[in-house]
PDB file of C-alpha atoms in Angstrom:
ATOM      1  CA  MET A1345      24.581  -3.663 -57.476  1.00 62.00           C
ATOM      2  CA  PHE A1346      24.276  -5.729 -54.600  1.00 63.00           C
ATOM      3  CA  ALA A1347      27.334  -4.320 -53.076  1.00 69.00           C
ATOM      4  CA  THR A1348      25.935  -0.561 -53.472  1.00 73.00           C
ATOM      5  CA  ILE A1349      22.534  -1.589 -51.872  1.00 70.00           C
ATOM      6  CA  LEU A1350      24.436  -3.047 -48.860  1.00 68.00           C
ATOM      7  CA  LYS A1351      26.511   0.178 -48.664  1.00 65.00           C
ATOM      8  CA  LYS A1352      23.516   2.495 -48.714  1.00 66.00           C
ATOM      9  CA  VAL A1353      21.771   0.239 -46.224  1.00 63.00           C
ATOM     10  CA  TYR A1354      25.252   0.416 -44.006  1.00 60.00           C
ATOM     11  CA  GLN A1355      25.129   4.163 -44.356  1.00 58.00           C
ATOM     12  CA  GLN A1356      21.587   4.429 -43.317  1.00 62.00           C
ATOM     13  CA  LEU A1357      22.059   2.330 -40.258  1.00 65.00           C
ATOM     14  CA  LEU A1358      25.050   4.234 -39.308  1.00 60.00           C
ATOM     15  CA  LEU A1359      23.051   7.627 -39.662  1.00 56.00           C
ATOM     16  CA  LEU A1360      20.412   6.092 -37.667  1.00 62.00           C
ATOM     17  CA  VAL A1361      22.706   5.242 -34.870  1.00 59.00           C
ATOM     18  CA  VAL A1362      24.369   8.428 -34.671  1.00 55.00           C
ATOM     19  CA  VAL A1363      21.065  10.394 -34.630  1.00 53.00           C
ATOM     20  CA  ALA A1364      19.905   7.870 -31.913  1.00 52.00           C
ATOM     21  CA  VAL A1365      23.168   8.709 -29.823  1.00 51.00           C
ATOM     22  CA  VAL A1366      22.801  12.470 -30.288  1.00 51.00           C
ATOM     23  CA  LEU A1367      19.111  12.464 -29.296  1.00 50.00           C
ATOM     24  CA  LEU A1368      20.196  10.255 -26.180  1.00 51.00           C
ATOM     25  CA  ALA A1369      22.851  12.602 -25.622  1.00 53.00           C
ATOM     26  CA  ALA A1370      20.489  15.623 -25.852  1.00 50.00           C
ATOM     27  CA  TYR A1371      17.976  13.898 -23.426  1.00 51.00           C
ATOM     28  CA  VAL A1372      20.358  13.097 -20.776  1.00 55.00           C
ATOM     29  CA  SER A1373      21.872  16.720 -21.067  1.00 58.00           C
ATOM     30  CA  ALA A1374      18.437  18.441 -21.094  1.00 54.00           C
ATOM     31  CA  GLY A1375      17.456  16.203 -18.151  1.00 56.00           C
ATOM     32  CA  ARG A1376      20.339  16.978 -16.037  1.00 57.00           C
ATOM     33  CA  GLN A1377      19.634  20.549 -16.644  1.00 59.00           C
ATOM     34  CA  PHE A1378      16.119  20.371 -15.719  1.00 62.00           C
ATOM     35  CA  MET A1379      16.200  17.953 -12.797  1.00 59.00           C
ATOM     36  CA  PRO A1380      17.269  20.741 -10.419  1.00 64.00           C
ATOM     37  CA  ALA A1381      14.231  22.732 -11.433  1.00 68.00           C
ATOM     38  CA  ILE A1382      11.860  20.186 -10.261  1.00 74.00           C
ATOM     39  CA  SER A1383      11.493  21.975  -6.961  1.00 74.00           C
ATOM     40  CA  ARG A1384       9.163  24.246  -8.460  1.00 80.00           C
ATOM     41  CA  TYR A1385       6.797  21.596  -9.614  1.00 79.00           C
ATOM     42  CA  ALA A1386       5.486  20.520  -6.108  1.00 82.00           C
ATOM     43  CA  SER A1387       2.206  21.631  -6.648  1.00 84.00           C
ATOM     44  CA  PHE A1388       1.844  19.665 -10.008  1.00 81.00           C
ATOM     45  CA  LEU A1389       3.154  16.479  -8.080  1.00 76.00           C
ATOM     46  CA  GLU A1390       0.505  16.811  -5.462  1.00 78.00           C
ATOM     47  CA  ASP A1391      -2.199  17.375  -8.026  1.00 80.00           C
ATOM     48  CA  GLN A1392      -0.981  13.669  -9.798  1.00 70.00           C
ATOM     49  CA  ILE A1393      -0.900  12.081  -6.168  1.00 66.00           C
ATOM     50  CA  GLN A1394      -4.505  13.272  -5.562  1.00 67.00           C
ATOM     51  CA  GLN A1395      -5.655  12.236  -8.820  1.00 66.00           C
ATOM     52  CA  SER A1396      -4.322   8.765  -8.370  1.00 56.00           C
ATOM     53  CA  THR A1397      -5.556   8.192  -4.980  1.00 54.00           C
ATOM     54  CA  GLY A1398      -8.359  10.861  -4.225  1.00 58.00           C
ATOM     55  CA  ILE A1399      -6.845  12.221  -1.266  1.00 60.00           C
ATOM     56  CA  PRO A1400      -5.564  15.720  -0.894  1.00 70.00           C
ATOM     57  CA  VAL A1401      -1.804  15.938  -0.376  1.00 73.00           C
ATOM     58  CA  SER A1402       0.723  18.525   0.663  1.00 80.00           C
ATOM     59  CA  VAL A1403       4.504  18.452  -0.170  1.00 83.00           C
ATOM     60  CA  GLU A1404       7.147  20.427   1.540  1.00 85.00           C
ATOM     61  CA  SER A1405      10.120  20.159  -0.980  1.00 84.00           C
ATOM     62  CA  LEU A1406      11.360  18.595  -3.951  1.00 85.00           C
ATOM     63  CA  THR A1407      14.679  17.826  -5.442  1.00 84.00           C
ATOM     64  CA  GLY A1408      15.697  16.185  -8.775  1.00 79.00           C
ATOM     65  CA  SER A1409      18.796  14.448 -10.391  1.00 80.00           C
ATOM     66  CA  PHE A1410      19.648  11.656 -12.649  1.00 76.00           C
ATOM     67  CA  SER A1411      20.453   8.069 -12.306  1.00 74.00           C
ATOM     68  CA  GLY A1412      21.764   6.922 -15.741  1.00 72.00           C
ATOM     69  CA  PHE A1413      19.302   7.497 -18.047  1.00 74.00           C
ATOM     70  CA  ASN A1414      16.630   7.713 -15.331  1.00 79.00           C
ATOM     71  CA  PRO A1415      15.272  10.637 -13.402  1.00 80.00           C
ATOM     72  CA  VAL A1416      15.384  10.762  -9.407  1.00 82.00           C
ATOM     73  CA  VAL A1417      13.045  12.735  -7.475  1.00 82.00           C
ATOM     74  CA  GLN A1418      13.522  13.132  -3.840  1.00 84.00           C
ATOM     75  CA  ILE A1419      10.468  14.060  -2.031  1.00 84.00           C
ATOM     76  CA  ASP A1420      10.686  15.756   1.719  1.00 85.00           C
ATOM     77  CA  GLY A1421       7.704  16.309   4.040  1.00 80.00           C
ATOM     78  CA  LEU A1422       4.947  14.811   2.214  1.00 75.00           C
ATOM     79  CA  GLN A1423       1.406  14.666   4.102  1.00 75.00           C
ATOM     80  CA  LEU A1424      -1.761  12.981   2.753  1.00 65.00           C
ATOM     81  CA  ALA A1425      -5.103  14.222   3.529  1.00 59.00           C
ATOM     82  CA  VAL A1426      -3.820  18.063   4.567  1.00 50.00           C
ATOM     83  CA  SER A1427      -6.308  20.795   3.583  1.00 47.00           C
ATOM     84  CA  GLU A1428      -7.829  23.678   5.369  1.00 47.00           C
ATOM     85  CA  GLU A1429     -10.997  21.393   5.878  1.00 49.00           C
ATOM     86  CA  LEU A1430      -8.855  18.459   7.161  1.00 44.00           C
ATOM     87  CA  PRO A1431      -6.192  19.737   9.560  1.00 45.00           C
ATOM     88  CA  ARG A1432      -5.018  16.537  10.731  1.00 53.00           C
ATOM     89  CA  SER A1433      -2.867  14.410   8.242  1.00 56.00           C
ATOM     90  CA  ALA A1434      -3.702  10.539   7.661  1.00 56.00           C
ATOM     91  CA  LEU A1435      -0.344   9.373   6.418  1.00 65.00           C
ATOM     92  CA  ARG A1436       2.912  11.280   6.958  1.00 68.00           C
ATOM     93  CA  PHE A1437       6.693  10.432   5.936  1.00 70.00           C
ATOM     94  CA  ALA A1438       9.933  12.247   6.429  1.00 73.00           C
ATOM     95  CA  SER A1439      11.309  11.488   2.764  1.00 79.00           C
ATOM     96  CA  ALA A1440      10.900   9.321  -0.102  1.00 79.00           C
ATOM     97  CA  LYS A1441      13.001   8.632  -3.438  1.00 80.00           C
ATOM     98  CA  ILE A1442      11.212   7.965  -6.715  1.00 79.00           C
ATOM     99  CA  ILE A1443      13.263   6.662  -9.783  1.00 80.00           C
ATOM    100  CA  VAL A1444      11.256   6.710 -13.010  1.00 78.00           C
ATOM    101  CA  ASP A1445      12.159   3.667 -15.500  1.00 80.00           C
ATOM    102  CA  MET A1446      12.400   5.945 -18.671  1.00 76.00           C
ATOM    103  CA  PRO A1447      12.780   2.780 -21.128  1.00 77.00           C
ATOM    104  CA  ARG A1448       9.667   1.055 -19.763  1.00 77.00           C
ATOM    105  CA  SER A1449       7.642   4.230 -19.387  1.00 74.00           C
ATOM    106  CA  VAL A1450       8.330   4.907 -23.328  1.00 72.00           C
ATOM    107  CA  TRP A1451       7.511   1.575 -24.270  1.00 78.00           C
ATOM    108  CA  GLN A1452       4.324   1.057 -21.965  1.00 75.00           C
ATOM    109  CA  ARG A1453       3.124   4.605 -22.665  1.00 71.00           C
ATOM    110  CA  ARG A1454       2.750   5.279 -19.193  1.00 68.00           C
ATOM    111  CA  TRP A1455       4.826   6.264 -16.041  1.00 67.00           C
ATOM    112  CA  VAL A1456       6.842   3.263 -14.700  1.00 72.00           C
ATOM    113  CA  LEU A1457       8.711   3.484 -11.391  1.00 71.00           C
ATOM    114  CA  GLU A1458      12.075   1.741 -11.031  1.00 72.00           C
ATOM    115  CA  GLU A1459      12.034   2.319  -7.380  1.00 72.00           C
ATOM    116  CA  PHE A1460       9.665   4.212  -4.809  1.00 74.00           C
ATOM    117  CA  VAL A1461      11.161   4.078  -1.532  1.00 77.00           C
ATOM    118  CA  ILE A1462       9.352   5.733   1.466  1.00 78.00           C
ATOM    119  CA  GLU A1463      11.071   6.150   5.155  1.00 77.00           C
ATOM    120  CA  SER A1464       9.407   6.939   8.120  1.00 78.00           C
ATOM    121  CA  LEU A1465       5.789   6.437   7.239  1.00 78.00           C
ATOM    122  CA  ALA A1466       3.251   7.133   9.956  1.00 78.00           C
ATOM    123  CA  ILE A1467      -0.358   6.003   9.463  1.00 80.00           C
ATOM    124  CA  ASP A1468      -3.272   7.056  11.657  1.00 82.00           C
ATOM    125  CA  ILE A1469      -6.489   5.011  11.551  1.00 83.00           C
ATOM    126  CA  SER A1470      -9.483   6.278  14.019  1.00 83.00           C
ATOM    127  CA  GLN A1471     -12.838   4.839  14.588  1.00 81.00           C
ATOM    128  CA  ASN A1472     -16.042   6.895  14.029  1.00 81.00           C
ATOM    129  CA  THR A1473     -18.796   6.978  16.519  1.00 81.00           C
ATOM    130  CA  ASP A1474     -20.931   4.810  14.195  1.00 80.00           C
ATOM    131  CA  GLY A1475     -18.234   2.026  14.467  1.00 76.00           C
ATOM    132  CA  SER A1476     -16.808   2.537  11.035  1.00 76.00           C
ATOM    133  CA  TRP A1477     -13.229   3.012  10.338  1.00 75.00           C
ATOM    134  CA  GLN A1478     -11.381   5.643   8.374  1.00 77.00           C
ATOM    135  CA  LEU A1479      -7.870   6.995   8.072  1.00 69.00           C
ATOM    136  CA  THR A1480      -7.460  10.100  10.446  1.00 62.00           C
ATOM    137  CA  GLY A1481      -8.165  13.359   8.416  1.00 52.00           C
ATOM    138  CA  VAL A1482     -10.111  11.823   5.363  1.00 49.00           C
ATOM    139  CA  ASN A1483     -13.868  12.718   5.604  1.00 47.00           C
ATOM    140  CA  ALA A1484     -16.130  11.481   2.851  1.00 42.00           C
ATOM    141  CA  ALA A1485     -19.359  13.226   1.798  1.00 38.00           C
ATOM    142  CA  GLY A1486     -22.198  11.214   2.925  1.00 40.00           C
ATOM    143  CA  GLY A1487     -20.193   8.832   4.795  1.00 43.00           C
ATOM    144  CA  GLY A1488     -18.517   6.867   1.965  1.00 47.00           C
ATOM    145  CA  ASP A1489     -15.047   5.927   1.393  1.00 48.00           C
ATOM    146  CA  PRO A1490     -13.335   8.777  -0.152  1.00 47.00           C
ATOM    147  CA  VAL A1491     -10.389   6.683  -1.734  1.00 52.00           C
ATOM    148  CA  ASP A1492     -11.165   4.420  -4.967  1.00 61.00           C
ATOM    149  CA  LEU A1493      -9.281   1.367  -3.869  1.00 68.00           C
ATOM    150  CA  ASN A1494      -9.174   0.138  -7.334  1.00 73.00           C
ATOM    151  CA  SER A1495      -7.512   3.275  -8.670  1.00 68.00           C
ATOM    152  CA  LEU A1496      -5.104   2.972  -5.612  1.00 68.00           C
ATOM    153  CA  TYR A1497      -4.469  -0.680  -6.607  1.00 78.00           C
ATOM    154  CA  GLN A1498      -3.556   0.836 -10.221  1.00 74.00           C
ATOM    155  CA  THR A1499      -1.366   3.121  -8.817  1.00 68.00           C
ATOM    156  CA  PHE A1500       0.633   0.196  -7.066  1.00 74.00           C
ATOM    157  CA  LEU A1501       0.939  -1.426 -10.422  1.00 77.00           C
ATOM    158  CA  SER A1502       2.687   1.174 -11.683  1.00 69.00           C
ATOM    159  CA  PHE A1503       5.460   0.576  -9.387  1.00 70.00           C
ATOM    160  CA  THR A1504       8.418  -2.124 -10.341  1.00 73.00           C
ATOM    161  CA  ARG A1505       9.007  -2.208  -6.465  1.00 77.00           C
ATOM    162  CA  LEU A1506       7.837  -0.102  -3.542  1.00 77.00           C
ATOM    163  CA  ASP A1507       9.386   0.008  -0.259  1.00 83.00           C
ATOM    164  CA  LEU A1508       8.236   1.240   3.087  1.00 84.00           C
ATOM    165  CA  THR A1509      10.804   1.243   6.152  1.00 84.00           C
ATOM    166  CA  ASP A1510      10.244   2.448   9.633  1.00 86.00           C
ATOM    167  CA  VAL A1511       6.573   2.269   9.132  1.00 86.00           C
ATOM    168  CA  GLY A1512       4.269   3.044  12.291  1.00 87.00           C
ATOM    169  CA  ILE A1513       0.473   2.577  12.323  1.00 87.00           C
ATOM    170  CA  ASN A1514      -1.758   4.118  14.959  1.00 88.00           C
ATOM    171  CA  VAL A1515      -5.294   2.607  15.549  1.00 88.00           C
ATOM    172  CA  LEU A1516      -7.680   4.827  17.787  1.00 86.00           C
ATOM    173  CA  THR A1517     -10.878   3.149  18.959  1.00 85.00           C
ATOM    174  CA  ARG A1518     -14.060   4.940  19.550  1.00 83.00           C
ATOM    175  CA  SER A1519     -13.606   4.398  23.323  1.00 81.00           C
ATOM    176  CA  GLY A1520     -10.243   6.415  23.076  1.00 83.00           C
ATOM    177  CA  ASP A1521      -7.983   3.264  23.471  1.00 84.00           C
ATOM    178  CA  ARG A1522      -4.954   3.433  21.084  1.00 86.00           C
ATOM    179  CA  LEU A1523      -3.080   0.436  19.517  1.00 86.00           C
ATOM    180  CA  SER A1524       0.063   0.992  18.026  1.00 90.00           C
ATOM    181  CA  LEU A1525       2.270  -0.990  15.316  1.00 90.00           C
ATOM    182  CA  VAL A1526       6.013  -0.067  15.304  1.00 91.00           C
ATOM    183  CA  ASN A1527       8.921  -0.845  13.184  1.00 91.00           C
ATOM    184  CA  GLY A1528       7.055  -1.706  10.030  1.00 90.00           C
ATOM    185  CA  VAL A1529       8.588  -3.002   6.838  1.00 90.00           C
ATOM    186  CA  ALA A1530       6.483  -3.191   3.857  1.00 88.00           C
ATOM    187  CA  THR A1531       7.179  -4.313   0.268  1.00 88.00           C
ATOM    188  CA  PHE A1532       5.109  -4.238  -2.972  1.00 84.00           C
ATOM    189  CA  GLN A1533       6.605  -5.845  -6.000  1.00 86.00           C
ATOM    190  CA  ASN A1534       5.194  -6.306  -9.541  1.00 84.00           C
ATOM    191  CA  GLN A1535       6.891  -9.220 -11.775  1.00 83.00           C
ATOM    192  CA  GLY A1536       4.787  -9.395 -14.905  1.00 81.00           C
ATOM    193  CA  ASP A1537       1.425 -10.581 -14.006  1.00 86.00           C
ATOM    194  CA  ASN A1538       2.309 -11.177 -10.244  1.00 90.00           C
ATOM    195  CA  HIS A1539       1.669  -8.705  -7.764  1.00 91.00           C
ATOM    196  CA  PHE A1540       3.127  -9.138  -4.198  1.00 91.00           C
ATOM    197  CA  LEU A1541       2.511  -7.134  -0.848  1.00 90.00           C
ATOM    198  CA  HIS A1542       4.526  -8.311   2.388  1.00 92.00           C
ATOM    199  CA  VAL A1543       3.958  -6.413   5.396  1.00 92.00           C
ATOM    200  CA  ASN A1544       6.107  -7.104   8.954  1.00 94.00           C
ATOM    201  CA  ALA A1545       5.346  -4.751  12.145  1.00 94.00           C
ATOM    202  CA  ASN A1546       5.673  -5.455  15.870  1.00 93.00           C
ATOM    203  CA  LEU A1547       2.942  -4.573  18.212  1.00 89.00           C
ATOM    204  CA  GLU A1548       3.972  -1.836  20.685  1.00 86.00           C
ATOM    205  CA  GLY A1549       5.502  -3.692  23.597  1.00 84.00           C
ATOM    206  CA  ASN A1550       5.524  -7.151  21.750  1.00 86.00           C
ATOM    207  CA  ALA A1551       8.577  -8.719  20.479  1.00 87.00           C
ATOM    208  CA  GLU A1552       6.636 -11.160  18.070  1.00 88.00           C
ATOM    209  CA  GLN A1553       5.771 -10.006  14.740  1.00 91.00           C
ATOM    210  CA  LEU A1554       2.398  -9.425  12.800  1.00 93.00           C
ATOM    211  CA  ALA A1555       2.760 -10.357   9.368  1.00 94.00           C
ATOM    212  CA  PHE A1556       0.621  -9.769   6.497  1.00 92.00           C
ATOM    213  CA  SER A1557       0.781 -10.822   2.633  1.00 95.00           C
ATOM    214  CA  PHE A1558      -1.146 -10.469  -0.528  1.00 92.00           C
ATOM    215  CA  GLU A1559      -0.003 -12.399  -3.585  1.00 94.00           C
ATOM    216  CA  VAL A1560      -2.199 -12.291  -6.293  1.00 93.00           C
ATOM    217  CA  GLN A1561      -2.582 -12.048 -10.123  1.00 93.00           C
ATOM    218  CA  GLY A1562      -4.948  -9.780 -11.852  1.00 89.00           C
ATOM    219  CA  ASP A1563      -4.861  -5.987 -13.012  1.00 85.00           C
ATOM    220  CA  ALA A1564      -8.011  -5.108 -11.135  1.00 85.00           C
ATOM    221  CA  LEU A1565      -9.079  -5.759  -7.595  1.00 84.00           C
ATOM    222  CA  ASP A1566     -12.607  -7.309  -8.914  1.00 85.00           C
ATOM    223  CA  GLU A1567     -10.427  -9.733 -10.901  1.00 88.00           C
ATOM    224  CA  VAL A1568      -7.560 -10.750  -8.376  1.00 91.00           C
ATOM    225  CA  SER A1569      -6.783 -14.383  -7.745  1.00 94.00           C
ATOM    226  CA  GLY A1570      -4.362 -15.394  -5.340  1.00 94.00           C
ATOM    227  CA  THR A1571      -3.758 -15.647  -1.557  1.00 95.00           C
ATOM    228  CA  PHE A1572      -4.246 -13.589   1.451  1.00 94.00           C
ATOM    229  CA  HIS A1573      -2.548 -14.319   4.636  1.00 96.00           C
ATOM    230  CA  ILE A1574      -2.446 -12.583   8.044  1.00 95.00           C
ATOM    231  CA  SER A1575      -0.637 -13.813  11.365  1.00 95.00           C
ATOM    232  CA  VAL A1576      -1.511 -12.124  14.565  1.00 93.00           C
ATOM    233  CA  PRO A1577       0.967 -12.554  17.468  1.00 93.00           C
ATOM    234  CA  ASN A1578      -0.447 -13.468  20.876  1.00 92.00           C
ATOM    235  CA  SER A1579      -0.915 -10.219  22.727  1.00 91.00           C
ATOM    236  CA  ASP A1580      -3.751  -8.420  24.799  1.00 90.00           C
ATOM    237  CA  TYR A1581      -6.329  -7.037  22.475  1.00 89.00           C
ATOM    238  CA  SER A1582      -8.909  -6.038  24.915  1.00 87.00           C
ATOM    239  CA  ARG A1583      -8.364  -2.395  24.102  1.00 84.00           C
ATOM    240  CA  LEU A1584      -9.429  -3.121  20.580  1.00 83.00           C
ATOM    241  CA  PHE A1585     -12.680  -4.607  21.514  1.00 82.00           C
ATOM    242  CA  ALA A1586     -13.715  -2.451  24.392  1.00 76.00           C
ATOM    243  CA  GLU A1587     -17.159  -1.056  23.533  1.00 72.00           C
ATOM    244  CA  GLN A1588     -17.378  -2.561  20.055  1.00 77.00           C
ATOM    245  CA  ASP A1589     -20.815  -3.234  18.936  1.00 72.00           C
ATOM    246  CA  LEU A1590     -21.098  -7.100  18.843  1.00 76.00           C
ATOM    247  CA  GLY A1591     -24.604  -7.330  19.196  1.00 74.00           C
ATOM    248  CA  GLN A1592     -25.756  -9.059  22.432  1.00 78.00           C
ATOM    249  CA  VAL A1593     -21.986 -10.203  23.270  1.00 82.00           C
ATOM    250  CA  ALA A1594     -19.436  -7.882  24.964  1.00 83.00           C
ATOM    251  CA  ILE A1595     -16.004  -8.901  24.987  1.00 86.00           C
ATOM    252  CA  GLU A1596     -14.534  -7.416  28.360  1.00 86.00           C
ATOM    253  CA  SER A1597     -11.048  -8.988  27.892  1.00 90.00           C
ATOM    254  CA  ILE A1598      -8.943 -11.305  25.314  1.00 91.00           C
ATOM    255  CA  GLN A1599      -5.637 -12.480  25.007  1.00 92.00           C
ATOM    256  CA  GLY A1600      -4.524 -14.481  21.968  1.00 93.00           C
ATOM    257  CA  GLY A1601      -3.305 -14.802  18.462  1.00 94.00           C
ATOM    258  CA  GLY A1602      -3.849 -16.585  15.567  1.00 95.00           C
ATOM    259  CA  GLN A1603      -3.425 -17.180  11.463  1.00 96.00           C
ATOM    260  CA  ALA A1604      -5.928 -16.829   8.644  1.00 96.00           C
ATOM    261  CA  TRP A1605      -5.640 -17.821   5.055  1.00 95.00           C
ATOM    262  CA  LEU A1606      -8.207 -16.520   2.168  1.00 94.00           C
ATOM    263  CA  ASN A1607      -8.041 -18.060  -1.183  1.00 94.00           C
ATOM    264  CA  LEU A1608      -9.223 -15.623  -3.800  1.00 92.00           C
ATOM    265  CA  GLU A1609     -10.666 -16.255  -7.514  1.00 91.00           C
ATOM    266  CA  ASN A1610     -11.654 -13.305 -10.010  1.00 89.00           C
ATOM    267  CA  GLY A1611     -11.964 -11.301  -7.010  1.00 86.00           C
ATOM    268  CA  GLU A1612     -14.154 -13.472  -4.890  1.00 88.00           C
ATOM    269  CA  VAL A1613     -13.268 -15.506  -1.827  1.00 90.00           C
ATOM    270  CA  LEU A1614     -13.439 -19.153  -2.552  1.00 91.00           C
ATOM    271  CA  SER A1615     -12.062 -20.496   1.046  1.00 92.00           C
ATOM    272  CA  VAL A1616     -11.162 -19.229   4.456  1.00 94.00           C
ATOM    273  CA  ASN A1617      -8.797 -21.198   6.828  1.00 94.00           C
ATOM    274  CA  ILE A1618      -8.467 -19.899  10.472  1.00 94.00           C
ATOM    275  CA  GLU A1619      -6.136 -21.084  13.340  1.00 95.00           C
ATOM    276  CA  LEU A1620      -6.867 -19.333  16.733  1.00 93.00           C
ATOM    277  CA  GLU A1621      -5.001 -19.855  20.077  1.00 93.00           C
ATOM    278  CA  VAL A1622      -6.684 -17.863  22.936  1.00 92.00           C
ATOM    279  CA  PRO A1623      -5.283 -18.264  26.306  1.00 93.00           C
ATOM    280  CA  GLY A1624      -8.092 -16.394  27.907  1.00 92.00           C
ATOM    281  CA  VAL A1625     -11.104 -14.518  27.146  1.00 91.00           C
ATOM    282  CA  THR A1626     -13.998 -12.776  29.114  1.00 89.00           C
ATOM    283  CA  VAL A1627     -17.209 -12.159  27.796  1.00 87.00           C
ATOM    284  CA  SER A1628     -20.978 -11.145  29.106  1.00 85.00           C
ATOM    285  CA  VAL A1629     -24.115 -11.803  27.277  1.00 81.00           C
ATOM    286  CA  LEU A1630     -27.265  -9.576  27.575  1.00 73.00           C
ATOM    287  CA  ASP A1631     -25.560  -7.737  30.556  1.00 70.00           C
ATOM    288  CA  GLY A1632     -25.176 -10.772  32.361  1.00 74.00           C
ATOM    289  CA  GLN A1633     -22.321 -11.939  34.614  1.00 81.00           C
ATOM    290  CA  PRO A1634     -19.060 -12.109  32.863  1.00 86.00           C
ATOM    291  CA  LEU A1635     -17.785 -15.440  31.795  1.00 87.00           C
ATOM    292  CA  ARG A1636     -14.241 -16.595  31.526  1.00 90.00           C
ATOM    293  CA  LEU A1637     -12.816 -18.961  29.097  1.00 88.00           C
ATOM    294  CA  ASP A1638      -9.365 -20.556  28.932  1.00 91.00           C
ATOM    295  CA  ASN A1639      -6.981 -22.234  26.656  1.00 92.00           C
ATOM    296  CA  LEU A1640      -9.492 -22.136  23.586  1.00 90.00           C
ATOM    297  CA  GLN A1641      -7.660 -23.231  20.631  1.00 92.00           C
ATOM    298  CA  GLY A1642      -9.151 -24.293  17.343  1.00 91.00           C
ATOM    299  CA  LYS A1643      -9.106 -24.516  13.621  1.00 91.00           C
ATOM    300  CA  ALA A1644     -11.950 -23.623  10.982  1.00 90.00           C
ATOM    301  CA  LYS A1645     -12.185 -23.966   7.168  1.00 89.00           C
ATOM    302  CA  LEU A1646     -14.946 -22.332   5.176  1.00 87.00           C
ATOM    303  CA  ALA A1647     -15.593 -22.764   1.600  1.00 84.00           C
ATOM    304  CA  ARG A1648     -17.838 -22.542  -1.283  1.00 71.00           C
ATOM    305  CA  GLY A1649     -18.452 -23.857  -4.571  1.00 57.00           C
ATOM    306  CA  MET A1650     -18.435 -21.671  -7.661  1.00 45.00           C
ATOM    307  CA  THR A1651     -20.238 -22.257 -11.097  1.00 44.00           C
ATOM    308  CA  ARG A1652     -18.969 -20.745 -14.012  1.00 42.00           C
ATOM    309  CA  ASP A1653     -20.567 -20.672 -17.478  1.00 41.00           C
ATOM    310  CA  HIS A1654     -17.670 -21.595 -20.046  1.00 38.00           C
TER     311      HIS A1654
END
């Protein structure tokens, strides 16, 4: 009796394994046949990216292949914020590769990317006449921010790892001055509940690197806890402050650098630590004579207490 039951269980398990192997083979075979046809779905990908980021996009071409059990999509000539009303793009990159992690996607019932590598990304940030900043080519109705930052954050959480290479950032002030960051490298990585964003780039003409890191826990921006750090190399930032509205103070020239750390908890800033080293700055107050200050150094710490209901 027991042997008969054991034999039937064995037969059922064997049948289940055979069916699983057949289905897996059918999936891989169908996938390999389908992936070359993905080139016809560029408009679908554009719609998906726009739904995730809130920014219109344009894709020149798509090609598909398979790596093991995972589909691979190669994107060429993608531009964000491109439309008839927005002729200038805000983000441009030559190519990108997306690998979908199918086992995790099936398990989590959402798209999970094993790898997302972007090459030659260019970002343009411009200042409006009212002093606000925006990605060039993005124009929000009523002057608001068209990008839902929390939705964008959720999009990043779907990546196991996102790598960007050869990143260039151009900052254009309302006075017409330009500040450029070149040779940028960025990595966004998710490991369970831990999320990391690390960025390194060079100011054009400066060998020292600007470093930026964002290491947090939390699945929504208003819930994140962790640290934010930025290190700015010593350089001439006069162009960035030219004609900026700083109340009764105007910065005519500034040379310096520094670091800042922000501690976050539940989406709120708990403390700020700042270190500054400014070899020279020239300021004027109330249209008076310029005042030159040299060799300024200092540290500052700001913190606030928070009460919680337990």
